[in-house]
CSV table of C-alpha atoms in Angstrom, one decimal:
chain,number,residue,atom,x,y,z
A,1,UNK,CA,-0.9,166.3,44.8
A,2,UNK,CA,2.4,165.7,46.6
A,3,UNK,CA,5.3,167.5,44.0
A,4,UNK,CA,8.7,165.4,43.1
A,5,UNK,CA,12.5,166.9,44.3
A,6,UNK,CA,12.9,168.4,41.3
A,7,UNK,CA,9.5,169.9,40.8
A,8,UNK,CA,9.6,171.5,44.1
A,9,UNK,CA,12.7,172.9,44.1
A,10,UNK,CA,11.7,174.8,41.0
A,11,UNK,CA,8.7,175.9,42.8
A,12,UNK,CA,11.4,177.6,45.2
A,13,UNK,CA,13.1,178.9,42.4
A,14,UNK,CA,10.4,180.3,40.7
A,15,UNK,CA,9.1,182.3,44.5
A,16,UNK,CA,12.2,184.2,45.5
A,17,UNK,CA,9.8,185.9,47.8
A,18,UNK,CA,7.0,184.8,50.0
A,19,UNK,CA,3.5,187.1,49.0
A,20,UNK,CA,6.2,189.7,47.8
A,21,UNK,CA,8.1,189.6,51.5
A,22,UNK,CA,10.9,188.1,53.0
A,23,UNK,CA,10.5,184.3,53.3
A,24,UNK,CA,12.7,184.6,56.7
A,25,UNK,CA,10.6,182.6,59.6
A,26,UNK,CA,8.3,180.8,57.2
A,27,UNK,CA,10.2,177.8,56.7
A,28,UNK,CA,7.4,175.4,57.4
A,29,UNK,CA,5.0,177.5,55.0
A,30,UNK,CA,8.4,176.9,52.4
A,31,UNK,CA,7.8,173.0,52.7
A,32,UNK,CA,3.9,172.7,52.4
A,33,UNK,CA,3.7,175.5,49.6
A,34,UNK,CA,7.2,173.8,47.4
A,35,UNK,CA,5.9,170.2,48.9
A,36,UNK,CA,2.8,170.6,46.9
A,37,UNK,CA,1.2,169.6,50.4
A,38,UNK,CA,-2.3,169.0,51.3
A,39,UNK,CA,-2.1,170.1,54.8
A,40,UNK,CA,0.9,171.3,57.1
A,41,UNK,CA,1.7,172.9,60.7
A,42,UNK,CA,1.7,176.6,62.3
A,43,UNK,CA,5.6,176.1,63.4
A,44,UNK,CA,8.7,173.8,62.1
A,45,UNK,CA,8.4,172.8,65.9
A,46,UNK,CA,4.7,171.3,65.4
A,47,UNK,CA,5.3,170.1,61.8
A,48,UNK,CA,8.2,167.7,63.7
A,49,UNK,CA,5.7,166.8,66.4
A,50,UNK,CA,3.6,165.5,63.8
A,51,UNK,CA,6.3,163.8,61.4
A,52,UNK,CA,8.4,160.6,62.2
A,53,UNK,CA,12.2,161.5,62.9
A,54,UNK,CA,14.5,158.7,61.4
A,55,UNK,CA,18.0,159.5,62.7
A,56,UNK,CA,19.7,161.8,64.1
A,57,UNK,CA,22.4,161.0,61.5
A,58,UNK,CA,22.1,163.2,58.6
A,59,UNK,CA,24.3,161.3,56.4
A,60,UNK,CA,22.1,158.6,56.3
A,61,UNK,CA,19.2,161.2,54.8
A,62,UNK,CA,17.9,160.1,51.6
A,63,UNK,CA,16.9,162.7,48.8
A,64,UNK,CA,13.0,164.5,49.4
A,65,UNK,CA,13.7,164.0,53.2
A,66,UNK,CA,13.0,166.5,55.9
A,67,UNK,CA,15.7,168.1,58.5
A,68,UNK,CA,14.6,169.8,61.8
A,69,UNK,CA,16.3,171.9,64.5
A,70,UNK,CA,15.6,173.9,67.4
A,71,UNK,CA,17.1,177.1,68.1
A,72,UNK,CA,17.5,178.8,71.3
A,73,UNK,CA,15.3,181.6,72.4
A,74,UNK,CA,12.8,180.3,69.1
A,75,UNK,CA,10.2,178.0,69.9
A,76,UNK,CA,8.8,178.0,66.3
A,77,UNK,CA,12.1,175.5,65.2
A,78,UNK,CA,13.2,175.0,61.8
A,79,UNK,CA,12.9,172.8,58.7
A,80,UNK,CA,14.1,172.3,55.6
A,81,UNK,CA,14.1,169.8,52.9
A,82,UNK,CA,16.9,167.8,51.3
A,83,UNK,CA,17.5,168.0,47.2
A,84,UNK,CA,20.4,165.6,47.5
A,85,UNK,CA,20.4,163.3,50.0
A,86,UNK,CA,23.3,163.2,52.8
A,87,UNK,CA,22.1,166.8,54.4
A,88,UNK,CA,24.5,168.2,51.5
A,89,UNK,CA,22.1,170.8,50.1
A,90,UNK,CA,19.0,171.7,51.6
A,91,UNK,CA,16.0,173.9,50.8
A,92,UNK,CA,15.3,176.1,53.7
A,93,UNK,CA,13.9,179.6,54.9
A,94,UNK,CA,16.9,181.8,56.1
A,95,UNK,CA,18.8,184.3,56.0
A,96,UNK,CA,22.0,182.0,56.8
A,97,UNK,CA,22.4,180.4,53.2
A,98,UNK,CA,25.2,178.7,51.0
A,99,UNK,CA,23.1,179.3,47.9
A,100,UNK,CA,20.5,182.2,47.7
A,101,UNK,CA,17.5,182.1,45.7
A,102,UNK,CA,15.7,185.4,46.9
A,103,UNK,CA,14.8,187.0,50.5
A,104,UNK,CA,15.8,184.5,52.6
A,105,UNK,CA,15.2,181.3,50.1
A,106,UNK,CA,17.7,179.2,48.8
A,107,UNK,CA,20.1,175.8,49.9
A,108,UNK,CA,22.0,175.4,52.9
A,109,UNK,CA,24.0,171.9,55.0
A,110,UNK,CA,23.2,170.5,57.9
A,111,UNK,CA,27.1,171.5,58.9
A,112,UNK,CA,27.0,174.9,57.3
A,113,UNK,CA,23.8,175.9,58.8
A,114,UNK,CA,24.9,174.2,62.0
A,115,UNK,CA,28.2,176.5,62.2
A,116,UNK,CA,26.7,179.3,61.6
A,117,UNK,CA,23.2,179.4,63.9
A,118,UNK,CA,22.7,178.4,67.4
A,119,UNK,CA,20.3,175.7,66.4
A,120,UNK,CA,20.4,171.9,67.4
A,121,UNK,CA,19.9,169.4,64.9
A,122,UNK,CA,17.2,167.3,65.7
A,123,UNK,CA,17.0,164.7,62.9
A,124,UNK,CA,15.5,164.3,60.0
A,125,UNK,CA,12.3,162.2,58.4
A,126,UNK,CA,11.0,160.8,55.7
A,127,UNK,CA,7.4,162.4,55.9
A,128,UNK,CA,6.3,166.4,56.5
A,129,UNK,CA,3.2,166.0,58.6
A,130,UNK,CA,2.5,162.5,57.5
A,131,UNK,CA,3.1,163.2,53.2
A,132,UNK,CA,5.9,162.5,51.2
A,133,UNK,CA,7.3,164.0,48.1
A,134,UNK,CA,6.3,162.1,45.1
A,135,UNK,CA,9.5,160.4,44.1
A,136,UNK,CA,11.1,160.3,47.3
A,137,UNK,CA,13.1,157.0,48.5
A,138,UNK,CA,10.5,157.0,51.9
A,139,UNK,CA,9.5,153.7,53.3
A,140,UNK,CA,6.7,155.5,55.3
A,141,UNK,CA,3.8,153.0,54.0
A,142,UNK,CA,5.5,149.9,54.6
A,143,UNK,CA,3.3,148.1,57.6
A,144,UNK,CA,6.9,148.1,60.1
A,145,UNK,CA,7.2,151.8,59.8
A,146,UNK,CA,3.2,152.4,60.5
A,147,UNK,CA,3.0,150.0,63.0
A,148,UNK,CA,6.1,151.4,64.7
A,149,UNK,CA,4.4,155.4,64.1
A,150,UNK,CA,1.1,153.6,65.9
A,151,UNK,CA,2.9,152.8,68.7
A,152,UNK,CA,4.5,156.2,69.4
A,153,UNK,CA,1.4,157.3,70.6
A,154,UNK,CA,1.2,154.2,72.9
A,155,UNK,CA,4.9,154.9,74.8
A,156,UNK,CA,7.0,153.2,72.1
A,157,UNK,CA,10.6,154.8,72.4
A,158,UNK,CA,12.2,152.9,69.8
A,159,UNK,CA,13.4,154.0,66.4
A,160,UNK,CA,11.0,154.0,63.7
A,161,UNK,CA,13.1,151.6,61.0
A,162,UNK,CA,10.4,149.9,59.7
A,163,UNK,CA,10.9,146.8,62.2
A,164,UNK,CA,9.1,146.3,64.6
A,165,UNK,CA,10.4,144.2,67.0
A,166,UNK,CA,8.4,143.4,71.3
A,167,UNK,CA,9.1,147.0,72.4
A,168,UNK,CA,6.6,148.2,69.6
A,169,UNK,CA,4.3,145.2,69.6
A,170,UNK,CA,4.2,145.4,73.9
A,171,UNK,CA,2.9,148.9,73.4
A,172,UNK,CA,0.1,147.8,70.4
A,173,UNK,CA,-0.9,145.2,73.0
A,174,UNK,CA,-1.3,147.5,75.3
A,175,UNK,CA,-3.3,149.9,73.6
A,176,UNK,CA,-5.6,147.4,72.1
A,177,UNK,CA,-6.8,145.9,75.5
A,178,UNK,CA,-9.8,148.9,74.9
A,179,UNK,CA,-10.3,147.3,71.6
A,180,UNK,CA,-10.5,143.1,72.2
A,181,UNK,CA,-7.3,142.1,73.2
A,182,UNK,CA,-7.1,140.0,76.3
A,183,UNK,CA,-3.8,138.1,75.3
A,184,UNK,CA,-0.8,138.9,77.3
A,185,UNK,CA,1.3,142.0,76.6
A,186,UNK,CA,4.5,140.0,75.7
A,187,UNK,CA,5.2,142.1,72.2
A,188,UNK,CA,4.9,138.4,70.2
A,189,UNK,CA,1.7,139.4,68.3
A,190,UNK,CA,-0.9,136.9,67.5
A,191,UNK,CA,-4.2,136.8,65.2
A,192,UNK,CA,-5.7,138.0,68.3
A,193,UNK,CA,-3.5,140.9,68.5
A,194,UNK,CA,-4.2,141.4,64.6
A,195,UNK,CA,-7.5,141.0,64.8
A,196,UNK,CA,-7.8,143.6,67.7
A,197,UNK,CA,-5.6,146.4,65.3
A,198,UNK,CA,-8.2,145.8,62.4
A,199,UNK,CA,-10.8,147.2,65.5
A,200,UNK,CA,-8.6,149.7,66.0
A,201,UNK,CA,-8.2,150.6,62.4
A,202,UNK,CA,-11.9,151.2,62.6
A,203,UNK,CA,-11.7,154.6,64.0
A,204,UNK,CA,-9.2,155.3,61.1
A,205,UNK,CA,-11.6,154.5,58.4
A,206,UNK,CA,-11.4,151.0,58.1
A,207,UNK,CA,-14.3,149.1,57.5
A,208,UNK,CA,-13.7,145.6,56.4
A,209,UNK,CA,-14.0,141.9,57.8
A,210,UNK,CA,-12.5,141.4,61.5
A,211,UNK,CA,-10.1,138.4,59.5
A,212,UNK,CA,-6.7,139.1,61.3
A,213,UNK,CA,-5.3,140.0,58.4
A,214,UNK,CA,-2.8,143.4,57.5
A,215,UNK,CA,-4.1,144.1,54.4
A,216,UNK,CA,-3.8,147.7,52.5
A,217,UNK,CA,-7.4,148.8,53.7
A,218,UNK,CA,-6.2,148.0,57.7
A,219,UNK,CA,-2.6,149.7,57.1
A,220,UNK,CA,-4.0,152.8,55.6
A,221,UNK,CA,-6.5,153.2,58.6
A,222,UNK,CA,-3.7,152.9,61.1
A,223,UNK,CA,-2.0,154.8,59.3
A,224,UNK,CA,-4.9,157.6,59.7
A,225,UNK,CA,-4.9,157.1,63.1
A,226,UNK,CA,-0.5,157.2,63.4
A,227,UNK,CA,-0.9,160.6,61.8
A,228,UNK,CA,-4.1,162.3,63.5
């Protein structure tokens, strides 16, 4: 079970060391061990792959949200995870730390660890891999946000702010022409384009009346499907 902000940061109190080593380069191992996570990714670089990036604008970060660079010449990427909201004070793997913990553990900024890497800030989400800290301020399960995650895989572009608008409904429509939609791809959905989701939602788990209705049991199938 998913740990709350406070809880894990303790966690990364309490392990100044990773399996008695130096936590340096183990940053995504820092978020799914503190996290409490069920599953997680061999790189930062994956884990992003496999999250939903917000903004770009770090300000805007809310506390148990995630922060993600590149760095030159790395391909694994970084990750850490925000105690405080803003991108003020950050968990994190490195050896390039305002606060230090142990080997390589402790808090850093988004500008501080900016200023002194060569790593490109590439955003920040609510979720790690699809899973979210127990008490933090994510709006990952409303139905906009995992219609809009759905859609990425369908060539949606768009920000994923929990409103979908036609850009994401064009590219459901799309999708779901393999799965009993023969309405026009216009992105103003329909019961038809509903009902065609809840087939969809089938090969997520879903296994409930074709009614055209978003109900819990439809949303957490797609949202099996968003994050597989």
């Amino acid at each position: 079970m998913a740990r709350t902000v406070e809880q894990a940061e303790a966690w990364g109190r309490a392990n100044p060391q990773r399996d008695s080593g130096s936590w340096k380069n183990w940053c995504a191992s820092l978020m799914f061990r503190a996290g409490g996570f069920d599953w997680s990714a061999d790189t930062a670089t994956e884990a992003r792959q496999a999250s939903s990036i917000t903004s770009f604008d770090a300000s805007l970060a809310p506390t148990g949200s995630f922060h993600w660079w590149d760095i030159s010449g790395i391909t694994a990427g970084h990750v850490g995870m925000d105690l405080v909201g803003g991108g003020r004070r950050i968990m994190m793997a490195t050896n390039q730390l305002d606060e230090s913990w142990g080997t390589a553990i402790g808090t850093s900024s988004v500008g501080s660890y900016g200023t002194h890497t060569n790593a490109t800030y590439r955003g920040w989400s609510h979720d790690y891999v699809g899973q979210h800290l127990a008490d933090s301020s994510s709006h990952a399960g409303d139905e906009g946000i995992i219609l809009q995650q759905l859609a990425r895989h369908y060539g949606y572009t768009g920000p994923i702010d929990g409103v979908p608008g036609t850009l994401t409904w064009a590219a459901l429509q799309s999708a779901l022409r393999g799965f009993g939609y023969g309405g026009p791809v216009d992105g103003v959905p329909g019961i038809n384009t509903y009902r065609a989701l809840q087939t969809l939602a089938r090969q997520g788990g879903y296994i409930g009346p074709l009614d055209s209705q978003l109900g819990p049991r439809t949303l957490s199938a797609l949202q099996n499907i968003a994050h597989s």
